[in-house]
PDB file of C-alpha atoms in Angstrom:
ATOM      1  CA  UNK A   1      17.450  -9.802  18.752  1.00  0.00           C
ATOM      2  CA  UNK A   2      14.873  -9.129  21.151  1.00  0.00           C
ATOM      3  CA  UNK A   3      12.788 -11.644  22.765  1.00  0.00           C
ATOM      4  CA  UNK A   4       8.965 -10.976  22.010  1.00  0.00           C
ATOM      5  CA  UNK A   5       6.824 -12.676  23.931  1.00  0.00           C
ATOM      6  CA  UNK A   6       3.821 -14.884  22.194  1.00  0.00           C
ATOM      7  CA  UNK A   7       1.374 -12.151  22.911  1.00  0.00           C
ATOM      8  CA  UNK A   8       2.771  -9.279  21.152  1.00  0.00           C
ATOM      9  CA  UNK A   9       4.150 -11.215  18.064  1.00  0.00           C
ATOM     10  CA  UNK A  10       0.348 -10.199  16.539  1.00  0.00           C
ATOM     11  CA  UNK A  11       1.815  -6.661  17.090  1.00  0.00           C
ATOM     12  CA  UNK A  12       4.596  -6.925  14.862  1.00  0.00           C
ATOM     13  CA  UNK A  13       4.260 -10.302  13.100  1.00  0.00           C
ATOM     14  CA  UNK A  14       6.868  -9.110   9.845  1.00  0.00           C
ATOM     15  CA  UNK A  15       9.784  -8.340  11.934  1.00  0.00           C
ATOM     16  CA  UNK A  16       9.097 -11.308  13.717  1.00  0.00           C
ATOM     17  CA  UNK A  17      11.206 -14.705  13.283  1.00  0.00           C
ATOM     18  CA  UNK A  18      10.534 -17.942  14.822  1.00  0.00           C
ATOM     19  CA  UNK A  19      13.498 -19.517  16.742  1.00  0.00           C
ATOM     20  CA  UNK A  20      14.046 -22.959  19.025  1.00  0.00           C
ATOM     21  CA  UNK A  21      15.850 -21.898  22.370  1.00  0.00           C
ATOM     22  CA  UNK A  22      17.853 -24.734  23.403  1.00  0.00           C
ATOM     23  CA  UNK A  23      19.272 -24.380  26.966  1.00  0.00           C
ATOM     24  CA  UNK A  24      23.183 -24.913  26.190  1.00  0.00           C
ATOM     25  CA  UNK A  25      26.143 -26.040  28.597  1.00  0.00           C
ATOM     26  CA  UNK A  26      29.691 -26.374  27.327  1.00  0.00           C
ATOM     27  CA  UNK A  27      32.215 -28.434  28.397  1.00  0.00           C
ATOM     28  CA  UNK A  28      33.334 -26.446  30.713  1.00  0.00           C
ATOM     29  CA  UNK A  29      30.326 -25.478  32.626  1.00  0.00           C
ATOM     30  CA  UNK A  30      29.435 -22.368  30.902  1.00  0.00           C
ATOM     31  CA  UNK A  31      25.170 -21.952  30.213  1.00  0.00           C
ATOM     32  CA  UNK A  32      24.133 -20.689  26.925  1.00  0.00           C
ATOM     33  CA  UNK A  33      20.914 -19.805  25.024  1.00  0.00           C
ATOM     34  CA  UNK A  34      21.109 -21.893  21.494  1.00  0.00           C
ATOM     35  CA  UNK A  35      18.797 -19.776  19.000  1.00  0.00           C
ATOM     36  CA  UNK A  36      18.010 -21.569  15.960  1.00  0.00           C
ATOM     37  CA  UNK A  37      16.059 -20.210  13.682  1.00  0.00           C
ATOM     38  CA  UNK A  38      13.581 -21.417  11.982  1.00  0.00           C
ATOM     39  CA  UNK A  39      13.630 -21.558   7.695  1.00  0.00           C
ATOM     40  CA  UNK A  40      11.337 -18.901   6.273  1.00  0.00           C
ATOM     41  CA  UNK A  41       7.712 -20.602   5.352  1.00  0.00           C
ATOM     42  CA  UNK A  42       8.292 -18.887   1.582  1.00  0.00           C
ATOM     43  CA  UNK A  43      11.749 -19.992   0.535  1.00  0.00           C
ATOM     44  CA  UNK A  44      13.847 -23.276  -0.215  1.00  0.00           C
ATOM     45  CA  UNK A  45      15.532 -24.546   3.412  1.00  0.00           C
ATOM     46  CA  UNK A  46      18.939 -23.403   3.705  1.00  0.00           C
ATOM     47  CA  UNK A  47      21.470 -25.910   4.506  1.00  0.00           C
ATOM     48  CA  UNK A  48      23.145 -23.345   7.160  1.00  0.00           C
ATOM     49  CA  UNK A  49      19.820 -23.137   9.077  1.00  0.00           C
ATOM     50  CA  UNK A  50      18.794 -27.260   8.421  1.00  0.00           C
ATOM     51  CA  UNK A  51      22.326 -28.282   9.874  1.00  0.00           C
ATOM     52  CA  UNK A  52      22.416 -25.620  12.598  1.00  0.00           C
ATOM     53  CA  UNK A  53      19.310 -27.233  14.200  1.00  0.00           C
ATOM     54  CA  UNK A  54      20.655 -30.776  13.184  1.00  0.00           C
ATOM     55  CA  UNK A  55      23.823 -30.168  15.311  1.00  0.00           C
ATOM     56  CA  UNK A  56      21.496 -28.645  18.376  1.00  0.00           C
ATOM     57  CA  UNK A  57      19.449 -32.062  18.432  1.00  0.00           C
ATOM     58  CA  UNK A  58      22.349 -33.762  18.411  1.00  0.00           C
ATOM     59  CA  UNK A  59      23.620 -32.052  21.119  1.00  0.00           C
ATOM     60  CA  UNK A  60      20.373 -33.032  23.202  1.00  0.00           C
ATOM     61  CA  UNK A  61      21.854 -36.452  23.711  1.00  0.00           C
ATOM     62  CA  UNK A  62      26.037 -36.312  23.196  1.00  0.00           C
ATOM     63  CA  UNK A  63      28.717 -33.657  23.876  1.00  0.00           C
ATOM     64  CA  UNK A  64      29.806 -32.254  20.360  1.00  0.00           C
ATOM     65  CA  UNK A  65      31.576 -29.357  18.956  1.00  0.00           C
ATOM     66  CA  UNK A  66      30.111 -27.367  15.500  1.00  0.00           C
ATOM     67  CA  UNK A  67      31.875 -26.405  12.983  1.00  0.00           C
ATOM     68  CA  UNK A  68      31.405 -24.215   9.915  1.00  0.00           C
ATOM     69  CA  UNK A  69      31.931 -26.306   6.327  1.00  0.00           C
ATOM     70  CA  UNK A  70      32.263 -23.447   3.985  1.00  0.00           C
ATOM     71  CA  UNK A  71      32.887 -25.430   1.274  1.00  0.00           C
ATOM     72  CA  UNK A  72      29.834 -27.372   1.543  1.00  0.00           C
ATOM     73  CA  UNK A  73      27.716 -24.803   3.205  1.00  0.00           C
ATOM     74  CA  UNK A  74      26.621 -26.040   6.329  1.00  0.00           C
ATOM     75  CA  UNK A  75      27.683 -26.857   9.561  1.00  0.00           C
ATOM     76  CA  UNK A  76      29.005 -29.802  10.969  1.00  0.00           C
ATOM     77  CA  UNK A  77      28.671 -31.673  14.151  1.00  0.00           C
ATOM     78  CA  UNK A  78      32.062 -33.191  15.901  1.00  0.00           C
ATOM     79  CA  UNK A  79      31.539 -35.693  18.643  1.00  0.00           C
ATOM     80  CA  UNK A  80      33.398 -35.361  21.398  1.00  0.00           C
ATOM     81  CA  UNK A  81      35.790 -38.311  21.726  1.00  0.00           C
ATOM     82  CA  UNK A  82      36.987 -37.408  25.955  1.00  0.00           C
ATOM     83  CA  UNK A  83      36.060 -39.561  28.713  1.00  0.00           C
ATOM     84  CA  UNK A  84      32.366 -38.690  30.124  1.00  0.00           C
ATOM     85  CA  UNK A  85      31.001 -36.173  30.854  1.00  0.00           C
ATOM     86  CA  UNK A  86      27.863 -35.031  33.145  1.00  0.00           C
ATOM     87  CA  UNK A  87      26.769 -32.010  32.107  1.00  0.00           C
ATOM     88  CA  UNK A  88      26.301 -29.287  34.508  1.00  0.00           C
ATOM     89  CA  UNK A  89      22.778 -27.425  34.217  1.00  0.00           C
ATOM     90  CA  UNK A  90      21.864 -24.743  36.423  1.00  0.00           C
ATOM     91  CA  UNK A  91      18.923 -24.008  38.491  1.00  0.00           C
ATOM     92  CA  UNK A  92      17.738 -21.097  36.836  1.00  0.00           C
ATOM     93  CA  UNK A  93      14.292 -22.886  34.833  1.00  0.00           C
ATOM     94  CA  UNK A  94      14.200 -22.055  31.232  1.00  0.00           C
ATOM     95  CA  UNK A  95      12.200 -19.017  31.655  1.00  0.00           C
ATOM     96  CA  UNK A  96      14.526 -17.118  34.242  1.00  0.00           C
ATOM     97  CA  UNK A  97      17.508 -18.478  31.388  1.00  0.00           C
ATOM     98  CA  UNK A  98      15.579 -16.311  28.979  1.00  0.00           C
ATOM     99  CA  UNK A  99      14.849 -13.351  31.353  1.00  0.00           C
ATOM    100  CA  UNK A 100      19.037 -13.428  31.644  1.00  0.00           C
ATOM    101  CA  UNK A 101      19.792 -14.180  28.452  1.00  0.00           C
ATOM    102  CA  UNK A 102      17.492 -11.053  27.019  1.00  0.00           C
ATOM    103  CA  UNK A 103      17.809  -9.184  29.672  1.00  0.00           C
ATOM    104  CA  UNK A 104      16.376  -5.625  28.803  1.00  0.00           C
ATOM    105  CA  UNK A 105      15.757  -7.024  25.486  1.00  0.00           C
ATOM    106  CA  UNK A 106      11.931  -8.368  26.070  1.00  0.00           C
ATOM    107  CA  UNK A 107       8.928  -7.106  24.318  1.00  0.00           C
ATOM    108  CA  UNK A 108       6.369  -7.936  26.410  1.00  0.00           C
ATOM    109  CA  UNK A 109       3.711  -5.264  25.618  1.00  0.00           C
ATOM    110  CA  UNK A 110       2.104  -2.933  23.107  1.00  0.00           C
ATOM    111  CA  UNK A 111       3.746   0.217  24.080  1.00  0.00           C
ATOM    112  CA  UNK A 112       7.092  -1.255  24.115  1.00  0.00           C
ATOM    113  CA  UNK A 113       9.592   1.380  22.500  1.00  0.00           C
ATOM    114  CA  UNK A 114      10.416  -0.857  19.896  1.00  0.00           C
ATOM    115  CA  UNK A 115       6.674  -1.338  18.553  1.00  0.00           C
ATOM    116  CA  UNK A 116       6.138   2.379  18.721  1.00  0.00           C
ATOM    117  CA  UNK A 117       9.418   2.769  16.784  1.00  0.00           C
ATOM    118  CA  UNK A 118       8.367   0.264  14.187  1.00  0.00           C
ATOM    119  CA  UNK A 119       4.910   2.152  13.893  1.00  0.00           C
ATOM    120  CA  UNK A 120       6.408   5.487  13.821  1.00  0.00           C
ATOM    121  CA  UNK A 121       5.291   6.403  16.675  1.00  0.00           C
ATOM    122  CA  UNK A 122       8.885   7.167  18.819  1.00  0.00           C
TER     123      UNK A 122
END
């Protein structure tokens, strides 16, 4: 997976899928980016995608654990029932977290190797 900066999406529109990136932290204090894809425009919403987004949005205001339910074909947000815990977010900005998370996997220029390869030029 690559992070394609908005200005480069036009260079490879059929290969890009939009995501929402949520900054998240678990109870142990580990920070991560929770990437939630948008459903494709040309299909019915997929229950896995819809419930993934619902879980991420629920986690904005409360601690949850996400569990997959294969029988129902979706995710469930299970609320944390322990004592109150304040989340400890890092000092880095969202952009800094994106760059840390994607490291060398940022498509940010027209001559990026990924774009050249898709065009058959590399």
